[in-house]
Amino acid sequence: MIEPFRILPVDGVYPPLHLQKTIIGVDPQIGYTPTSPGKKRNLQVPTQRYGHGSQRMGMTGIIVCGLSRFVSGEVQHAYVLEDASLNAKPEDWAKRVVDRFHFHDATDIIAETNQGGQMIKTLISQVDSYVGSRVQVVSAQAKKHERAVPVVAKYQQGRVHHVGYFPELESEMFFYQPGDEDRDRSPNRMDALVWAIRHLLVD
């Protein structure tokens, strides 16, 4: 459902997308797991690729998505623009969210509140009060796979496009099994994506 509608550059240049707006989906991590002393590692990459039987460290899902401009008589499409997820302390992932908000000239942030409630809005406001005012908090009332069902439908309709490749995000999407979140394998990247696409195309 992803590959046929993926957008790739032609001669090194991506085609213009003509977006109506850009938002950021955020799914905060439960805890922070620092790297071991003396080991250098990219904090954006989990200890193992997400998959069957793998254990994941805490990860704050930060996914940037855009919505195509409204054209009468045509359905709108969503575009996955960036996976900015990372394993970090709350103040650090809040800075990352603010940085990506300005970089993409985003309009809103959709943040899941189950792991922090209004703390998310407070953290981001401490970094940038304007960006903090653009946070919309959402509360998960259903299981992850249930929330994802209408988003999967948009993928099936060819209305969601990955602009480039997102190996870690797509790995979570491929290998997620309902109930993984209860086995310390919560796919935060995928969850942030679900919130963003639901906001743009479903809710």
PDB file of C-alpha atoms in Angstrom:
ATOM      1  CA  MET A   1       0.000   0.000   0.000  1.00  0.00           C
ATOM      2  CA  ILE A   2       2.997   2.303   0.423  1.00  0.00           C
ATOM      3  CA  GLU A   3       5.281   1.563  -2.510  1.00  0.00           C
ATOM      4  CA  PRO A   4       2.899   2.200  -5.443  1.00  0.00           C
ATOM      5  CA  PHE A   5       2.172   5.703  -4.181  1.00  0.00           C
ATOM      6  CA  ARG A   6       5.595   6.677  -2.862  1.00  0.00           C
ATOM      7  CA  ILE A   7       6.970   9.976  -4.199  1.00  0.00           C
ATOM      8  CA  LEU A   8      10.613   9.939  -5.210  1.00  0.00           C
ATOM      9  CA  PRO A   9      12.834  12.604  -6.742  1.00  0.00           C
ATOM     10  CA  VAL A  10      13.364  12.858 -10.483  1.00  0.00           C
ATOM     11  CA  ASP A  11      16.932  13.857 -11.359  1.00  0.00           C
ATOM     12  CA  GLY A  12      17.458  14.600  -7.677  1.00  0.00           C
ATOM     13  CA  VAL A  13      14.465  16.949  -7.381  1.00  0.00           C
ATOM     14  CA  TYR A  14      11.160  16.192  -5.664  1.00  0.00           C
ATOM     15  CA  PRO A  15       8.023  17.399  -7.488  1.00  0.00           C
ATOM     16  CA  PRO A  16       6.153  20.337  -5.882  1.00  0.00           C
ATOM     17  CA  LEU A  17       3.396  19.180  -3.539  1.00  0.00           C
ATOM     18  CA  HIS A  18       1.234  22.321  -3.262  1.00  0.00           C
ATOM     19  CA  LEU A  19       0.260  21.771   0.352  1.00  0.00           C
ATOM     20  CA  GLN A  20      -2.667  23.398   2.091  1.00  0.00           C
ATOM     21  CA  LYS A  21      -1.140  22.867   5.521  1.00  0.00           C
ATOM     22  CA  THR A  22       1.479  20.884   7.397  1.00  0.00           C
ATOM     23  CA  ILE A  23       1.092  19.345  10.860  1.00  0.00           C
ATOM     24  CA  ILE A  24       3.206  17.304  13.250  1.00  0.00           C
ATOM     25  CA  GLY A  25       1.996  14.170  15.012  1.00  0.00           C
ATOM     26  CA  VAL A  26       3.654  13.535  18.382  1.00  0.00           C
ATOM     27  CA  ASP A  27       3.515  10.393  20.529  1.00  0.00           C
ATOM     28  CA  PRO A  28       5.717  10.967  23.640  1.00  0.00           C
ATOM     29  CA  GLN A  29       7.867   8.199  25.031  1.00  0.00           C
ATOM     30  CA  ILE A  30       7.233   6.815  28.498  1.00  0.00           C
ATOM     31  CA  GLY A  31      10.838   6.937  29.717  1.00  0.00           C
ATOM     32  CA  TYR A  32      14.291   8.020  28.642  1.00  0.00           C
ATOM     33  CA  THR A  33      17.041   5.445  28.065  1.00  0.00           C
ATOM     34  CA  PRO A  34      20.450   7.135  27.704  1.00  0.00           C
ATOM     35  CA  THR A  35      23.163   5.515  25.628  1.00  0.00           C
ATOM     36  CA  SER A  36      25.924   3.640  27.395  1.00  0.00           C
ATOM     37  CA  PRO A  37      29.072   5.658  28.275  1.00  0.00           C
ATOM     38  CA  GLY A  38      31.692   5.547  25.572  1.00  0.00           C
ATOM     39  CA  LYS A  39      29.273   4.435  22.854  1.00  0.00           C
ATOM     40  CA  LYS A  40      28.308   6.809  20.117  1.00  0.00           C
ATOM     41  CA  ARG A  41      24.956   6.127  18.521  1.00  0.00           C
ATOM     42  CA  ASN A  42      22.374   8.052  16.560  1.00  0.00           C
ATOM     43  CA  LEU A  43      19.533   8.654  19.033  1.00  0.00           C
ATOM     44  CA  GLN A  44      17.013   8.612  16.207  1.00  0.00           C
ATOM     45  CA  VAL A  45      17.613   4.893  15.635  1.00  0.00           C
ATOM     46  CA  PRO A  46      16.237   2.253  18.063  1.00  0.00           C
ATOM     47  CA  THR A  47      18.576  -0.373  19.495  1.00  0.00           C
ATOM     48  CA  GLN A  48      17.085  -2.918  17.078  1.00  0.00           C
ATOM     49  CA  ARG A  49      14.955  -2.585  14.005  1.00  0.00           C
ATOM     50  CA  TYR A  50      11.353  -2.945  15.046  1.00  0.00           C
ATOM     51  CA  GLY A  51      10.173  -6.431  14.222  1.00  0.00           C
ATOM     52  CA  HIS A  52       8.887  -9.689  15.575  1.00  0.00           C
ATOM     53  CA  GLY A  53      10.389 -10.337  18.984  1.00  0.00           C
ATOM     54  CA  SER A  54      12.509  -7.164  19.061  1.00  0.00           C
ATOM     55  CA  GLN A  55      12.653  -4.934  22.114  1.00  0.00           C
ATOM     56  CA  ARG A  56      12.549  -1.185  21.650  1.00  0.00           C
ATOM     57  CA  MET A  57      13.918   1.584  23.804  1.00  0.00           C
ATOM     58  CA  GLY A  58      11.759   4.587  24.605  1.00  0.00           C
ATOM     59  CA  MET A  59      11.096   6.690  21.535  1.00  0.00           C
ATOM     60  CA  THR A  60       9.136   9.881  20.985  1.00  0.00           C
ATOM     61  CA  GLY A  61       7.335   9.616  17.681  1.00  0.00           C
ATOM     62  CA  ILE A  62       7.537  12.889  15.722  1.00  0.00           C
ATOM     63  CA  ILE A  63       6.050  12.607  12.229  1.00  0.00           C
ATOM     64  CA  VAL A  64       5.533  15.550   9.868  1.00  0.00           C
ATOM     65  CA  CYS A  65       2.638  15.283   7.396  1.00  0.00           C
ATOM     66  CA  GLY A  66       1.110  17.640   4.866  1.00  0.00           C
ATOM     67  CA  LEU A  67      -2.333  17.963   3.281  1.00  0.00           C
ATOM     68  CA  SER A  68      -2.844  18.746  -0.403  1.00  0.00           C
ATOM     69  CA  ARG A  69      -4.688  21.911  -1.345  1.00  0.00           C
ATOM     70  CA  PHE A  70      -8.451  21.697  -1.646  1.00  0.00           C
ATOM     71  CA  VAL A  71      -9.692  21.476  -5.228  1.00  0.00           C
ATOM     72  CA  SER A  72     -13.420  21.279  -5.832  1.00  0.00           C
ATOM     73  CA  GLY A  73     -14.468  17.823  -6.973  1.00  0.00           C
ATOM     74  CA  GLU A  74     -11.199  16.156  -5.992  1.00  0.00           C
ATOM     75  CA  VAL A  75     -10.265  14.226  -2.855  1.00  0.00           C
ATOM     76  CA  GLN A  76      -7.391  15.526  -0.779  1.00  0.00           C
ATOM     77  CA  HIS A  77      -4.198  13.555  -0.204  1.00  0.00           C
ATOM     78  CA  ALA A  78      -1.784  13.380   2.723  1.00  0.00           C
ATOM     79  CA  TYR A  79       2.000  13.345   2.457  1.00  0.00           C
ATOM     80  CA  VAL A  80       4.461  11.949   4.976  1.00  0.00           C
ATOM     81  CA  LEU A  81       7.304  14.478   4.884  1.00  0.00           C
ATOM     82  CA  GLU A  82       9.669  13.605   7.727  1.00  0.00           C
ATOM     83  CA  ASP A  83      10.301  11.176  10.552  1.00  0.00           C
ATOM     84  CA  ALA A  84      11.995  13.280  13.229  1.00  0.00           C
ATOM     85  CA  SER A  85      11.501  10.744  16.042  1.00  0.00           C
ATOM     86  CA  LEU A  86      14.163  10.389  18.715  1.00  0.00           C
ATOM     87  CA  ASN A  87      14.967   8.956  22.120  1.00  0.00           C
ATOM     88  CA  ALA A  88      15.494  11.953  24.397  1.00  0.00           C
ATOM     89  CA  LYS A  89      14.613  13.718  27.611  1.00  0.00           C
ATOM     90  CA  PRO A  90      11.303  15.643  27.530  1.00  0.00           C
ATOM     91  CA  GLU A  91      12.975  19.036  27.141  1.00  0.00           C
ATOM     92  CA  ASP A  92      15.034  17.744  24.235  1.00  0.00           C
ATOM     93  CA  TRP A  93      12.222  16.172  22.231  1.00  0.00           C
ATOM     94  CA  ALA A  94      10.160  19.323  22.856  1.00  0.00           C
ATOM     95  CA  LYS A  95      12.972  21.335  21.229  1.00  0.00           C
ATOM     96  CA  ARG A  96      12.958  18.921  18.286  1.00  0.00           C
ATOM     97  CA  VAL A  97       9.201  19.416  17.826  1.00  0.00           C
ATOM     98  CA  VAL A  98       9.583  23.212  17.863  1.00  0.00           C
ATOM     99  CA  ASP A  99      12.491  23.057  15.423  1.00  0.00           C
ATOM    100  CA  ARG A 100      10.543  20.925  12.925  1.00  0.00           C
ATOM    101  CA  PHE A 101       7.458  23.111  13.356  1.00  0.00           C
ATOM    102  CA  HIS A 102       9.377  26.156  12.152  1.00  0.00           C
ATOM    103  CA  PHE A 103      11.359  24.268   9.497  1.00  0.00           C
ATOM    104  CA  HIS A 104       8.187  23.005   7.819  1.00  0.00           C
ATOM    105  CA  ASP A 105       6.149  26.149   8.543  1.00  0.00           C
ATOM    106  CA  ALA A 106       3.601  23.888  10.238  1.00  0.00           C
ATOM    107  CA  THR A 107       0.197  25.019  11.463  1.00  0.00           C
ATOM    108  CA  ASP A 108      -0.612  22.557  14.242  1.00  0.00           C
ATOM    109  CA  ILE A 109       0.761  19.807  16.461  1.00  0.00           C
ATOM    110  CA  ILE A 110      -1.383  16.778  17.270  1.00  0.00           C
ATOM    111  CA  ALA A 111      -0.087  15.189  20.480  1.00  0.00           C
ATOM    112  CA  GLU A 112      -1.279  12.096  22.314  1.00  0.00           C
ATOM    113  CA  THR A 113      -1.873  12.879  25.982  1.00  0.00           C
ATOM    114  CA  ASN A 114      -1.973   9.365  27.455  1.00  0.00           C
ATOM    115  CA  GLN A 115       1.682   9.543  28.488  1.00  0.00           C
ATOM    116  CA  GLY A 116       1.830  13.025  29.959  1.00  0.00           C
ATOM    117  CA  GLY A 117      -1.424  14.878  29.542  1.00  0.00           C
ATOM    118  CA  GLN A 118      -1.137  18.647  29.428  1.00  0.00           C
ATOM    119  CA  MET A 119       2.569  18.311  30.253  1.00  0.00           C
ATOM    120  CA  ILE A 120       3.212  18.043  26.510  1.00  0.00           C
ATOM    121  CA  LYS A 121       1.709  21.446  25.841  1.00  0.00           C
ATOM    122  CA  THR A 122       3.589  22.944  28.799  1.00  0.00           C
ATOM    123  CA  LEU A 123       6.927  21.497  27.679  1.00  0.00           C
ATOM    124  CA  ILE A 124       6.588  22.841  24.150  1.00  0.00           C
ATOM    125  CA  SER A 125       5.352  26.223  25.399  1.00  0.00           C
ATOM    126  CA  GLN A 126       8.465  26.564  27.545  1.00  0.00           C
ATOM    127  CA  VAL A 127      10.542  26.292  24.370  1.00  0.00           C
ATOM    128  CA  ASP A 128       8.278  28.465  22.194  1.00  0.00           C
ATOM    129  CA  SER A 129       5.023  29.918  23.485  1.00  0.00           C
ATOM    130  CA  TYR A 130       3.525  30.350  20.007  1.00  0.00           C
ATOM    131  CA  VAL A 131       4.222  26.754  19.022  1.00  0.00           C
ATOM    132  CA  GLY A 132       2.805  25.646  22.362  1.00  0.00           C
ATOM    133  CA  SER A 133      -0.428  27.453  21.527  1.00  0.00           C
ATOM    134  CA  ARG A 134      -0.726  25.351  18.361  1.00  0.00           C
ATOM    135  CA  VAL A 135      -0.743  22.022  20.249  1.00  0.00           C
ATOM    136  CA  GLN A 136      -3.964  20.036  20.023  1.00  0.00           C
ATOM    137  CA  VAL A 137      -4.051  17.197  22.532  1.00  0.00           C
ATOM    138  CA  VAL A 138      -5.826  13.946  21.746  1.00  0.00           C
ATOM    139  CA  SER A 139      -6.580  11.071  24.080  1.00  0.00           C
ATOM    140  CA  ALA A 140      -6.509   7.458  22.947  1.00  0.00           C
ATOM    141  CA  GLN A 141      -9.840   5.817  23.657  1.00  0.00           C
ATOM    142  CA  ALA A 142      -9.169   2.726  21.555  1.00  0.00           C
ATOM    143  CA  LYS A 143      -6.347   0.266  20.960  1.00  0.00           C
ATOM    144  CA  LYS A 144      -3.599   1.231  18.519  1.00  0.00           C
ATOM    145  CA  HIS A 145      -4.771  -1.153  15.801  1.00  0.00           C
ATOM    146  CA  GLU A 146      -8.347   0.113  16.134  1.00  0.00           C
ATOM    147  CA  ARG A 147      -7.230   3.725  15.769  1.00  0.00           C
ATOM    148  CA  ALA A 148      -5.234   2.776  12.698  1.00  0.00           C
ATOM    149  CA  VAL A 149      -8.082   1.113  10.781  1.00  0.00           C
ATOM    150  CA  PRO A 150      -9.416   4.280   9.045  1.00  0.00           C
ATOM    151  CA  VAL A 151      -5.841   5.343   8.272  1.00  0.00           C
ATOM    152  CA  VAL A 152      -5.154   1.980   6.615  1.00  0.00           C
ATOM    153  CA  ALA A 153      -8.232   2.642   4.484  1.00  0.00           C
ATOM    154  CA  LYS A 154      -6.679   5.893   3.238  1.00  0.00           C
ATOM    155  CA  TYR A 155      -3.515   4.010   2.306  1.00  0.00           C
ATOM    156  CA  GLN A 156      -5.635   1.449   0.430  1.00  0.00           C
ATOM    157  CA  GLN A 157      -7.275   4.300  -1.492  1.00  0.00           C
ATOM    158  CA  GLY A 158      -3.865   5.627  -2.531  1.00  0.00           C
ATOM    159  CA  ARG A 159      -4.408   8.871  -0.643  1.00  0.00           C
ATOM    160  CA  VAL A 160      -1.298   8.705   1.570  1.00  0.00           C
ATOM    161  CA  HIS A 161       2.121   9.234   0.014  1.00  0.00           C
ATOM    162  CA  HIS A 162       5.526   8.769   1.608  1.00  0.00           C
ATOM    163  CA  VAL A 163       7.847  11.431   0.232  1.00  0.00           C
ATOM    164  CA  GLY A 164      11.061   9.441   0.136  1.00  0.00           C
ATOM    165  CA  TYR A 165      11.902   6.473   2.354  1.00  0.00           C
ATOM    166  CA  PHE A 166      11.369   6.181   6.121  1.00  0.00           C
ATOM    167  CA  PRO A 167      12.934   2.825   7.076  1.00  0.00           C
ATOM    168  CA  GLU A 168      12.272   2.914  10.845  1.00  0.00           C
ATOM    169  CA  LEU A 169       8.708   4.200  10.529  1.00  0.00           C
ATOM    170  CA  GLU A 170       7.853   1.761   7.763  1.00  0.00           C
ATOM    171  CA  SER A 171       9.412  -1.120   9.687  1.00  0.00           C
ATOM    172  CA  GLU A 172       7.084  -0.380  12.591  1.00  0.00           C
ATOM    173  CA  MET A 173       4.132  -0.295  10.198  1.00  0.00           C
ATOM    174  CA  PHE A 174       5.118  -3.597   8.561  1.00  0.00           C
ATOM    175  CA  PHE A 175       5.816  -5.618  11.703  1.00  0.00           C
ATOM    176  CA  TYR A 176       3.352  -4.250  14.258  1.00  0.00           C
ATOM    177  CA  GLN A 177       1.075  -6.854  15.793  1.00  0.00           C
ATOM    178  CA  PRO A 178      -1.933  -5.904  17.933  1.00  0.00           C
ATOM    179  CA  GLY A 179      -0.881  -6.183  21.562  1.00  0.00           C
ATOM    180  CA  ASP A 180       2.778  -5.250  20.974  1.00  0.00           C
ATOM    181  CA  GLU A 181       2.217  -2.129  23.066  1.00  0.00           C
ATOM    182  CA  ASP A 182       1.511  -4.380  26.044  1.00  0.00           C
ATOM    183  CA  ARG A 183       4.850  -6.134  25.518  1.00  0.00           C
ATOM    184  CA  ASP A 184       7.090  -3.035  25.630  1.00  0.00           C
ATOM    185  CA  ARG A 185       7.153  -2.768  21.848  1.00  0.00           C
ATOM    186  CA  SER A 186       4.976   0.296  21.462  1.00  0.00           C
ATOM    187  CA  PRO A 187       5.440   1.689  17.922  1.00  0.00           C
ATOM    188  CA  ASN A 188       5.554   5.406  18.715  1.00  0.00           C
ATOM    189  CA  ARG A 189       6.506   6.414  15.187  1.00  0.00           C
ATOM    190  CA  MET A 190       3.506   4.593  13.763  1.00  0.00           C
ATOM    191  CA  ASP A 191       1.207   6.013  16.413  1.00  0.00           C
ATOM    192  CA  ALA A 192       2.340   9.589  15.687  1.00  0.00           C
ATOM    193  CA  LEU A 193       1.670   8.926  11.991  1.00  0.00           C
ATOM    194  CA  VAL A 194      -1.812   7.592  12.752  1.00  0.00           C
ATOM    195  CA  TRP A 195      -2.721  10.699  14.758  1.00  0.00           C
ATOM    196  CA  ALA A 196      -1.482  12.997  11.993  1.00  0.00           C
ATOM    197  CA  ILE A 197      -3.251  11.208   9.133  1.00  0.00           C
ATOM    198  CA  ARG A 198      -6.461  10.873  11.143  1.00  0.00           C
ATOM    199  CA  HIS A 199      -6.390  14.627  11.722  1.00  0.00           C
ATOM    200  CA  LEU A 200      -5.816  15.402   8.042  1.00  0.00           C
ATOM    201  CA  LEU A 201      -8.039  12.867   6.269  1.00  0.00           C
ATOM    202  CA  VAL A 202     -10.336  11.166   8.779  1.00  0.00           C
ATOM    203  CA  ASP A 203     -11.394  13.256  11.757  1.00  0.00           C
TER     204      ASP A 203
END
